mmCIF file of C-alpha atoms and ligand atoms in Angstrom:
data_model
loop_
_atom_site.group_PDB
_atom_site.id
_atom_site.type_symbol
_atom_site.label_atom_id
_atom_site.label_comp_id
_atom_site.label_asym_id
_atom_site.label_seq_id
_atom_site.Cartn_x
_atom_site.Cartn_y
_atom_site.Cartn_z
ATOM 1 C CA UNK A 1 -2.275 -19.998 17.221
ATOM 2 C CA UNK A 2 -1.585 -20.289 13.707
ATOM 3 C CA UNK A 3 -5.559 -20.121 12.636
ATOM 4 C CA UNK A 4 -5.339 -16.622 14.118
ATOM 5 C CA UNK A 5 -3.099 -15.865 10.962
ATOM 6 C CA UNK A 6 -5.508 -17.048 8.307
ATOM 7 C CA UNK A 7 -8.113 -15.237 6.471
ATOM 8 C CA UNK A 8 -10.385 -17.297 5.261
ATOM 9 C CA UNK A 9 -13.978 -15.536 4.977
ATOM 10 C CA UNK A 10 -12.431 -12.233 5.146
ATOM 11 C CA UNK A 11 -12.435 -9.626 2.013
ATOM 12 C CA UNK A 12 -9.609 -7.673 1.130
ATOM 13 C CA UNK A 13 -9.465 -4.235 -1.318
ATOM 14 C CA UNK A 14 -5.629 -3.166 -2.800
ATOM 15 C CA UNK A 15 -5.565 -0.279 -3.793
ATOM 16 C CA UNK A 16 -3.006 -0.217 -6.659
ATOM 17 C CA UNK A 17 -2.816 -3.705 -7.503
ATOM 18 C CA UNK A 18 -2.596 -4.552 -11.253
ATOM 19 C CA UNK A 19 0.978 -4.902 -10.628
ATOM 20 C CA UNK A 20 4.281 -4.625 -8.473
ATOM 21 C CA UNK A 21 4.181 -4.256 -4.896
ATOM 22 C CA UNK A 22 -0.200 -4.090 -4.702
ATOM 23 C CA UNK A 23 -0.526 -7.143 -6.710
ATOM 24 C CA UNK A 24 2.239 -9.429 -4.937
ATOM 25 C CA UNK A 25 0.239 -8.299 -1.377
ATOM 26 C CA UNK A 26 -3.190 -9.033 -2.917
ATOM 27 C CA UNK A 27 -1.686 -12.643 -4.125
ATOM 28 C CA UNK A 28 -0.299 -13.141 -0.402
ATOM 29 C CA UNK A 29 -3.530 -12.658 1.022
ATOM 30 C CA UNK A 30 -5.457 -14.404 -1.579
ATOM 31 C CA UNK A 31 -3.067 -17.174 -0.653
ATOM 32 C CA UNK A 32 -4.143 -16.803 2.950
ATOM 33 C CA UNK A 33 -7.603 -17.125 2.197
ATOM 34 C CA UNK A 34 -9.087 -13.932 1.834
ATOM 35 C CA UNK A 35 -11.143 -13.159 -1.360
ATOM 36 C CA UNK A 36 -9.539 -9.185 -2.730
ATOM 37 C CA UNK A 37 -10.674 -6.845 -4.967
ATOM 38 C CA UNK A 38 -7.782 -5.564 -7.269
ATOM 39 C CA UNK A 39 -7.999 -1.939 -7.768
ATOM 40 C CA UNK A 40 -6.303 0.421 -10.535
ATOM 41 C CA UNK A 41 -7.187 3.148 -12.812
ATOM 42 C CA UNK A 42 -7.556 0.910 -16.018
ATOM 43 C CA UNK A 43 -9.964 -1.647 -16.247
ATOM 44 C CA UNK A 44 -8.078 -3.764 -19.052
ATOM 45 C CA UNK A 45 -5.246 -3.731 -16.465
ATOM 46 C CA UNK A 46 -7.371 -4.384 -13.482
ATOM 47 C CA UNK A 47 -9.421 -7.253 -15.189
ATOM 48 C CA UNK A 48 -6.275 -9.310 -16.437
ATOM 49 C CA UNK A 49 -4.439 -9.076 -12.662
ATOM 50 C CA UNK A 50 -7.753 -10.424 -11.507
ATOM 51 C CA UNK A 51 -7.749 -13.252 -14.152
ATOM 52 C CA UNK A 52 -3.645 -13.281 -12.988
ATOM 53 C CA UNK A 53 -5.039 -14.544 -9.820
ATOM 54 C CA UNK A 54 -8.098 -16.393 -10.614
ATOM 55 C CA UNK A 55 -6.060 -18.816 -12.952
ATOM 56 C CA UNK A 56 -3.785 -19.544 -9.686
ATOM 57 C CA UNK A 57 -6.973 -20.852 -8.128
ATOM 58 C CA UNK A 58 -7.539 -17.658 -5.633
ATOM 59 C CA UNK A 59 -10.512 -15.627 -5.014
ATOM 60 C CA UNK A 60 -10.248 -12.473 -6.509
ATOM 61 C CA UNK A 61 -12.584 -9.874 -7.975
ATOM 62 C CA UNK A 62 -11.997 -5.815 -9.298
ATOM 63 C CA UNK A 63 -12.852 -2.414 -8.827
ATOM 64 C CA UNK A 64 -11.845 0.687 -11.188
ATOM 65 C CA UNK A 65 -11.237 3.504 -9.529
ATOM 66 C CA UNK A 66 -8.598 6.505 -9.322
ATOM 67 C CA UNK A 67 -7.881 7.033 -5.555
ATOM 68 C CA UNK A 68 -7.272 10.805 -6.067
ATOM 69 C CA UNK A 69 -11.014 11.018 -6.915
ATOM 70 C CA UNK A 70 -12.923 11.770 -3.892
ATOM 71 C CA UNK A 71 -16.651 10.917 -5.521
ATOM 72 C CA UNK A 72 -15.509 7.945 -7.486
ATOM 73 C CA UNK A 73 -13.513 6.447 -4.411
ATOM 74 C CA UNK A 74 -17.079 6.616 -2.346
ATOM 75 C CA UNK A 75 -19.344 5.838 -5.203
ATOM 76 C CA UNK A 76 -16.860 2.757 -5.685
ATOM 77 C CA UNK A 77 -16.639 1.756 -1.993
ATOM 78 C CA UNK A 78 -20.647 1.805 -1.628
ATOM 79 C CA UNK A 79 -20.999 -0.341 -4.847
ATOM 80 C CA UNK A 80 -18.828 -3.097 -3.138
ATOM 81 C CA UNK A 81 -19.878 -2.546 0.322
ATOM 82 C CA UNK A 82 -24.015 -3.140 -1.430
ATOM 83 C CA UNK A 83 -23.127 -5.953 -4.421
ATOM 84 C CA UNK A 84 -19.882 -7.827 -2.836
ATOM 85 C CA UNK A 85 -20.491 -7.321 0.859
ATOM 86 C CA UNK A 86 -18.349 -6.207 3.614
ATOM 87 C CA UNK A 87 -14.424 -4.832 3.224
ATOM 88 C CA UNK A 88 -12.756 -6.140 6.061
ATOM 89 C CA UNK A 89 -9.119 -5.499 4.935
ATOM 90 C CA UNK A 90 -7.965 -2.235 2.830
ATOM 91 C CA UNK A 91 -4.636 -1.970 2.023
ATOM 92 C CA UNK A 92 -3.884 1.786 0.834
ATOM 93 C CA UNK A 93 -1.031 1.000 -1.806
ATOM 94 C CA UNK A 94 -1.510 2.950 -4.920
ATOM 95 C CA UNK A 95 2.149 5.775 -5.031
ATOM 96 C CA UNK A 96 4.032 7.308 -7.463
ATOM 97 C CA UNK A 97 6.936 8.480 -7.517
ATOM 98 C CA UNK A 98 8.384 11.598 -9.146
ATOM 99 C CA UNK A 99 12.601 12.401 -9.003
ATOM 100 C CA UNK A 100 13.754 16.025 -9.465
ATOM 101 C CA UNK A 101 15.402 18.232 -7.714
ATOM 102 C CA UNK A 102 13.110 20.317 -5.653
ATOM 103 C CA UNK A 103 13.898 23.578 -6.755
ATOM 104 C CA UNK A 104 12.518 22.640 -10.153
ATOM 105 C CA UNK A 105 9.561 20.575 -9.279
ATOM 106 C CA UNK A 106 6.337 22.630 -10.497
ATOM 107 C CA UNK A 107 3.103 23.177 -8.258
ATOM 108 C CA UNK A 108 1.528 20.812 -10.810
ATOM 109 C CA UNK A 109 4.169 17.813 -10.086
ATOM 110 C CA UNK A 110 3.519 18.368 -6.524
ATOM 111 C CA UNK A 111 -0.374 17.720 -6.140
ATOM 112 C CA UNK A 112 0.056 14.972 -8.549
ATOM 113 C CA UNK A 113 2.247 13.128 -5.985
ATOM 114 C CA UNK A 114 0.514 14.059 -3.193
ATOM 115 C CA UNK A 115 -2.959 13.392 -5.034
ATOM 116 C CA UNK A 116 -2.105 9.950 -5.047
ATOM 117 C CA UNK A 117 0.466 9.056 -2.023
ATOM 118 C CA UNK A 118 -1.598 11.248 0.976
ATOM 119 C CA UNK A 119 -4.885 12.418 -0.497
ATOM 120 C CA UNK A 120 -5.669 9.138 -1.879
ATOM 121 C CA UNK A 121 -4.833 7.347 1.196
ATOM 122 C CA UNK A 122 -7.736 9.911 3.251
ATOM 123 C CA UNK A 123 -10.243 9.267 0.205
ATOM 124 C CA UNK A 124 -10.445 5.815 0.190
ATOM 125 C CA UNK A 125 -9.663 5.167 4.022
ATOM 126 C CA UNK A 126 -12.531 7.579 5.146
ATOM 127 C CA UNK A 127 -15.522 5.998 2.734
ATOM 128 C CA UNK A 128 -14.191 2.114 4.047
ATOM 129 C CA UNK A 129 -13.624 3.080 7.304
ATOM 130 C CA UNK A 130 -16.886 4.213 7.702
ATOM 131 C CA UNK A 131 -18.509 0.968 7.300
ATOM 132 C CA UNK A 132 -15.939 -0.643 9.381
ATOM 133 C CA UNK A 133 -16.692 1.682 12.581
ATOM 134 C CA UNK A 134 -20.300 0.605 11.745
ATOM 135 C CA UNK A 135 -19.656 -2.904 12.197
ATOM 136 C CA UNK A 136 -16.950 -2.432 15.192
ATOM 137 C CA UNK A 137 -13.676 -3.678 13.195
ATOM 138 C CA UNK A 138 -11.710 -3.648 10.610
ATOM 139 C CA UNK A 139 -7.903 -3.419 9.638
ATOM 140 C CA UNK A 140 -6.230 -0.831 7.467
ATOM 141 C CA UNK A 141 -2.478 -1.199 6.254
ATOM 142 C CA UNK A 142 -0.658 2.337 4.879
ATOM 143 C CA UNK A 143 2.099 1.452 2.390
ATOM 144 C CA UNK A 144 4.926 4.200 3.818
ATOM 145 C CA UNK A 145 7.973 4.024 2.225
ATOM 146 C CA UNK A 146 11.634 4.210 4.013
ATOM 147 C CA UNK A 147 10.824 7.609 3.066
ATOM 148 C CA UNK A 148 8.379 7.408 5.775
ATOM 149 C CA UNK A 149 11.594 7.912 8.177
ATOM 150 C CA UNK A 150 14.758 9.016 5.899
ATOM 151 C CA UNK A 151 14.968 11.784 3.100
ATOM 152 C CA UNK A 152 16.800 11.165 0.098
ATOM 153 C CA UNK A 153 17.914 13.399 -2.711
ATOM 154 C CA UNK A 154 16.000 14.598 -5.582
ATOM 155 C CA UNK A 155 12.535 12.997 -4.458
ATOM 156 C CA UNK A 156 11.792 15.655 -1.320
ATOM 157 C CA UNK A 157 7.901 15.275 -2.125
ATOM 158 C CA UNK A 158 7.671 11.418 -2.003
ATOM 159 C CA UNK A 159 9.231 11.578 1.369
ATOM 160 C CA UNK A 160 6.843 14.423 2.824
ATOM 161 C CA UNK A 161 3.623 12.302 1.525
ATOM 162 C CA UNK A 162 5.461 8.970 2.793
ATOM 163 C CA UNK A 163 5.988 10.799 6.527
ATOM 164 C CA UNK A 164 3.086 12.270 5.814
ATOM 165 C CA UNK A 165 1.352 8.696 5.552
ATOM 166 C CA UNK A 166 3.244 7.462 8.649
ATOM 167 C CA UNK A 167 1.497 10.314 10.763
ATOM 168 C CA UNK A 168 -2.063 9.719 8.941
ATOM 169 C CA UNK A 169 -1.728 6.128 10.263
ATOM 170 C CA UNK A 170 -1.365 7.298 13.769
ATOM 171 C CA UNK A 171 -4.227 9.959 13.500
ATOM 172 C CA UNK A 172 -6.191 7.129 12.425
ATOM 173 C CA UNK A 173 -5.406 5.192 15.234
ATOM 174 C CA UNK A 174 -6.169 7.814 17.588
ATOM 175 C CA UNK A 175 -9.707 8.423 15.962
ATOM 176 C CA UNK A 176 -10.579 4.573 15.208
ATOM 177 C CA UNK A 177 -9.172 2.561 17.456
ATOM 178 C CA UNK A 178 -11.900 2.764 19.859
ATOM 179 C CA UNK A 179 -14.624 1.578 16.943
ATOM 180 C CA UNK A 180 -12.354 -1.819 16.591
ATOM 181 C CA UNK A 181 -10.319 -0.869 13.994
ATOM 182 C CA UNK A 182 -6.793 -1.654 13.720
ATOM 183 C CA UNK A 183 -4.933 0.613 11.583
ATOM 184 C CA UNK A 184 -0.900 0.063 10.793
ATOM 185 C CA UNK A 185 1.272 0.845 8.158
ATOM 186 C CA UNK A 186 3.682 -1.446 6.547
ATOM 187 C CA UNK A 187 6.970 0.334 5.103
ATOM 188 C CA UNK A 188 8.901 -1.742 2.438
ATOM 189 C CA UNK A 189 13.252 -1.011 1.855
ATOM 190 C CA UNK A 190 13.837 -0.967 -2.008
ATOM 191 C CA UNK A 191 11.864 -3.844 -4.222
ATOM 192 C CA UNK A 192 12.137 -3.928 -7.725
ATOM 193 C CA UNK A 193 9.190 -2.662 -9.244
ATOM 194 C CA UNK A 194 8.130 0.090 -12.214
ATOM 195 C CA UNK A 195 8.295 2.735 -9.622
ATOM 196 C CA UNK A 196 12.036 1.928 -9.176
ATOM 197 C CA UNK A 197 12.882 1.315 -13.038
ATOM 198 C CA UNK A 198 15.249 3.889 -12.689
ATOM 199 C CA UNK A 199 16.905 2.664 -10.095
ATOM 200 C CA UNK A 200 17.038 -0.761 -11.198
ATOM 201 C CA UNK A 201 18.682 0.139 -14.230
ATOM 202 C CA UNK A 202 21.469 2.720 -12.676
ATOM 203 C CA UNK A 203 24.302 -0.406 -11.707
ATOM 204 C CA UNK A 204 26.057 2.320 -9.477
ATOM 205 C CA UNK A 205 22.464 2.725 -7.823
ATOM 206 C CA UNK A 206 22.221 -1.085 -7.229
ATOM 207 C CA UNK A 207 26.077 -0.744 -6.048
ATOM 208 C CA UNK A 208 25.246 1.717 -3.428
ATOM 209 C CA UNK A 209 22.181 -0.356 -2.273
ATOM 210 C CA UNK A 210 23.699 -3.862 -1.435
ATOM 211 C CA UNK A 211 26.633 -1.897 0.572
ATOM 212 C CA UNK A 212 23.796 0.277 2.516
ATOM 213 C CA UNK A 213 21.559 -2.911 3.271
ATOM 214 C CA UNK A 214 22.224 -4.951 5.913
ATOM 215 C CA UNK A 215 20.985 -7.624 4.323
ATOM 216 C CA UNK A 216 23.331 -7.167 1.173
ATOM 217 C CA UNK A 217 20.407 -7.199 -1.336
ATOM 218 C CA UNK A 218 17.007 -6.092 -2.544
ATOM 219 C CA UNK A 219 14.103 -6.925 -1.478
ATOM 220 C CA UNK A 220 11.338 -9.417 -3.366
ATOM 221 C CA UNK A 221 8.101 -8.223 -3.372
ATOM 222 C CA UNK A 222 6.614 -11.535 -1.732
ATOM 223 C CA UNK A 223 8.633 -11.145 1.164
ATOM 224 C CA UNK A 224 5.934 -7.956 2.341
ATOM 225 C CA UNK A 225 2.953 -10.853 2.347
ATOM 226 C CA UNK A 226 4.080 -12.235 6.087
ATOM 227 C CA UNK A 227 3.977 -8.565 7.282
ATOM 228 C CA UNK A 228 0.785 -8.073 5.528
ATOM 229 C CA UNK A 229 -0.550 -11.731 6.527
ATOM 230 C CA UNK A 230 0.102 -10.208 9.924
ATOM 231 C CA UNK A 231 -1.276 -7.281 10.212
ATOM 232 C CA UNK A 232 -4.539 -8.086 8.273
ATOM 233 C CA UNK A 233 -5.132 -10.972 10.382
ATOM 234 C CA UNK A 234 -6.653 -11.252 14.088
ATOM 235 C CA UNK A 235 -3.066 -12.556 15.003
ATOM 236 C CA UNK A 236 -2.466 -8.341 15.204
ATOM 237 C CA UNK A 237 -5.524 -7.202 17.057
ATOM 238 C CA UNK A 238 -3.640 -5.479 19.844
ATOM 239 C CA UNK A 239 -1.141 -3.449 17.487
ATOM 240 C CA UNK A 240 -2.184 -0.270 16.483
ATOM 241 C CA UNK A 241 -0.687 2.852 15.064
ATOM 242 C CA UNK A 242 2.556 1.327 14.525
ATOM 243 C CA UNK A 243 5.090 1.254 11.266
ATOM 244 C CA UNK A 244 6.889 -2.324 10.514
ATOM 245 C CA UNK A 245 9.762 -1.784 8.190
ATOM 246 C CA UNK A 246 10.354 -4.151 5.840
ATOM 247 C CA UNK A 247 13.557 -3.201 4.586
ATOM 248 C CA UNK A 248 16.602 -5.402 5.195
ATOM 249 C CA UNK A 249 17.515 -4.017 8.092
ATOM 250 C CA UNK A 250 18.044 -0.411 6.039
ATOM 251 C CA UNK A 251 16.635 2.327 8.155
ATOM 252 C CA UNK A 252 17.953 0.635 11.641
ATOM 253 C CA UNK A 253 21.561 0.944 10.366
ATOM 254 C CA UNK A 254 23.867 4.122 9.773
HETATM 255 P P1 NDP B 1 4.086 0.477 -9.319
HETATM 256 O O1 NDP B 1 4.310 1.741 -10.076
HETATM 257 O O2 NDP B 1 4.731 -0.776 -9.830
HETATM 258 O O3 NDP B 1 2.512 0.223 -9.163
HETATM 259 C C1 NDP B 1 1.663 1.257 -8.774
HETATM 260 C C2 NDP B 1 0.231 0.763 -8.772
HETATM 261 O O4 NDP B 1 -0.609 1.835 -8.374
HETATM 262 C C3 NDP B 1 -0.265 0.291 -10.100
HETATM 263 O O5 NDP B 1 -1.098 -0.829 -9.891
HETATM 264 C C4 NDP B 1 -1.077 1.473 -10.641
HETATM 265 O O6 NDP B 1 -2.076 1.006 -11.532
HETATM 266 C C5 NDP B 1 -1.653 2.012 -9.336
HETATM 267 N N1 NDP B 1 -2.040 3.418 -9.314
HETATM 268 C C6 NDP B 1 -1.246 4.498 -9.536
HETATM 269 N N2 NDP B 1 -1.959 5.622 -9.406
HETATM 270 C C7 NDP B 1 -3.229 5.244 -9.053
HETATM 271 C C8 NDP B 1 -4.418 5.956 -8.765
HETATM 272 N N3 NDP B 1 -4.459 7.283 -8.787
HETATM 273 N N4 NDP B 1 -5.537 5.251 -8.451
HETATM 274 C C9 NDP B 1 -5.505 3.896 -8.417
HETATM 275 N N5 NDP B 1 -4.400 3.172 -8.673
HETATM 276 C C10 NDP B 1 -3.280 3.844 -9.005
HETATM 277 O O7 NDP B 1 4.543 0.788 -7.819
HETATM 278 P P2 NDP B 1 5.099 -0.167 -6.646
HETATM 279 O O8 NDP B 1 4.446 -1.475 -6.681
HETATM 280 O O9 NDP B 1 6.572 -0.097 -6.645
HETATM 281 O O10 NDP B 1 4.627 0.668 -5.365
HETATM 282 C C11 NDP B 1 3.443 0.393 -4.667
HETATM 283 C C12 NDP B 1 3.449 1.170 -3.358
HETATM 284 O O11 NDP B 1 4.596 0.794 -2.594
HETATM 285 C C13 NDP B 1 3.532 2.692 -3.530
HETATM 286 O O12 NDP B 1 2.761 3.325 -2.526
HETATM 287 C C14 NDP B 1 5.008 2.979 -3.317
HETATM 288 O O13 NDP B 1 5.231 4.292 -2.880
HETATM 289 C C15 NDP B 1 5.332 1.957 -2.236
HETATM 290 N N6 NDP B 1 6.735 1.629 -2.105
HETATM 291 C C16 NDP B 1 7.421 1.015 -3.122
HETATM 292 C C17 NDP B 1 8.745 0.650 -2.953
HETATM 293 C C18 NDP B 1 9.520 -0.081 -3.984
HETATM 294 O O14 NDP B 1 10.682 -0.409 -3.716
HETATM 295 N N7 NDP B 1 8.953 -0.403 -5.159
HETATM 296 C C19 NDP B 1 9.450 0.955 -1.699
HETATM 297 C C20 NDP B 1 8.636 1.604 -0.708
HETATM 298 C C21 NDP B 1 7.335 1.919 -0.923
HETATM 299 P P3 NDP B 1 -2.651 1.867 -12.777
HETATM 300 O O15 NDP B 1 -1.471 2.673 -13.307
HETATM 301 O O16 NDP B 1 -3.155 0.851 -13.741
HETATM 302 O O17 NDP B 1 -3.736 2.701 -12.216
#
């Protein structure tokens, strides 16, 4: 039973994983025996997260890329598919986040987020899914977002792309299921990362957090890997379509 959990022989692509959230779920799986491709926009960045893992004794290579650019994402995805071999595992992680009220957040702001958080989630899902339905499976994890189920003011566009994300996971089940793909998303409470530098550093933020949490705390960013373990590994070939929260217990509670 537990072998079904492993992933040895199996090759993994994070999007977004020089640091934070993408790099802690690329070390998890690394650590379950997959060999992943680290992905960001900078190749400095990508190259010394890849090093990051390779001095821990994982398997780990890299792959520059921007998600938001549809050629580069499919150029990118062929070069791996050809020179590395087959992606059996993408995890779709690369999100901003932008806070302002919505009334003054310009046109420009808006496709920026949704660039990244939706558009880049379609770009690079579509060119490795393609290869997947061609050899008949493949899993895909969505990073949502409690977003992906509760607004929150000032940040009204992260939580349309992060619903937005939920819904793209379920229109990819409905499409890919039936080629043997499994396709989930995994939505994480509130970890302390860049992306949340402004909420780590507001105390009455932090305040307001351990009352609302169930669990009385943040989160740690290696506490995703067992839900990513999970549903990257055979042990979840029978759930599709669905969104585990990984959140202390956050969006269950009032
Ligand atoms: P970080 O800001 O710490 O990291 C974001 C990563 O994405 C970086 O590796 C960055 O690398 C990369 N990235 C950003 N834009 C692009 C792009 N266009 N193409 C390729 N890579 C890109 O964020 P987190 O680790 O906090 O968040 C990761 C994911 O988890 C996001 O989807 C976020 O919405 C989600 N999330 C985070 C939560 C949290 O509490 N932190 C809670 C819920 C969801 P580079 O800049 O070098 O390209």
């Amino acid at each position: 039973m537990i072998d079904s959990f492993r992933l040895n022989g199996r090759r993994a692509l994070i999007t977004g994983s020089v640091r934070g959230i993408g790099l802690a779920l690329a070390r998890g799986l690394a650590q379950a025996g997959a060999q992943v491709v680290i992905n960001g926009r900078d190749d400095k960045r990508a190259q010394g997260a890849c090093a990051l893992l390779r001095d821990e004794g994982l398997e780990a290579e890299y792959s520059v890329f921007d998600v938001t650019d549809h050629q580069a994402v499919a150029s990118a995805v062929d070069a791996l598919e050809n020179h590395l071999g087959p992606i059996d595992i993408l995890i779709n992680n690369a999100g901003l986040q932008h806070r302002q009220p919505l009334e003054d957040v310009s046109a420009e702001d808006w496709h920026r987020l949704m660039g990244t958080n939706l558009d880049g989630v379609f770009n690079v899902s579509r060119a490795v899914a393609r290869h997947m339905i061609a050899r008949r499976r493949g899993k895909i994890i969505n990073i949502g977002s409690v977003q992906s189920e509760l607004a929150r003011r000032s940040i009204a566009p992260y939580a349309a792309s992060k619903g937005a994300v939920r819904m793209l996971t379920r229109g990819m089940c409905a499409d890919w299921a039936g080629h043997g793909l499994q396709i989930n998303a995994l939505a994480p409470g509130y970890f302390q990362t860049e992306l949340n530098q402004a909420l780590v550093d507001d105390p009455a933020f932090s305040e307001w957090l351990v009352q609302r949490t169930p669990a009385g705390r943040w989160g740690r960013v290696e506490e995703l890997c067992g839900a990513a373990v999970f549903l990257a590994s055979s042990a979840s070939d029978f759930v599709n379509g669905q969104t585990l929260f990984v959140d202390g217990g956050l969006t269950s509670v009032v």
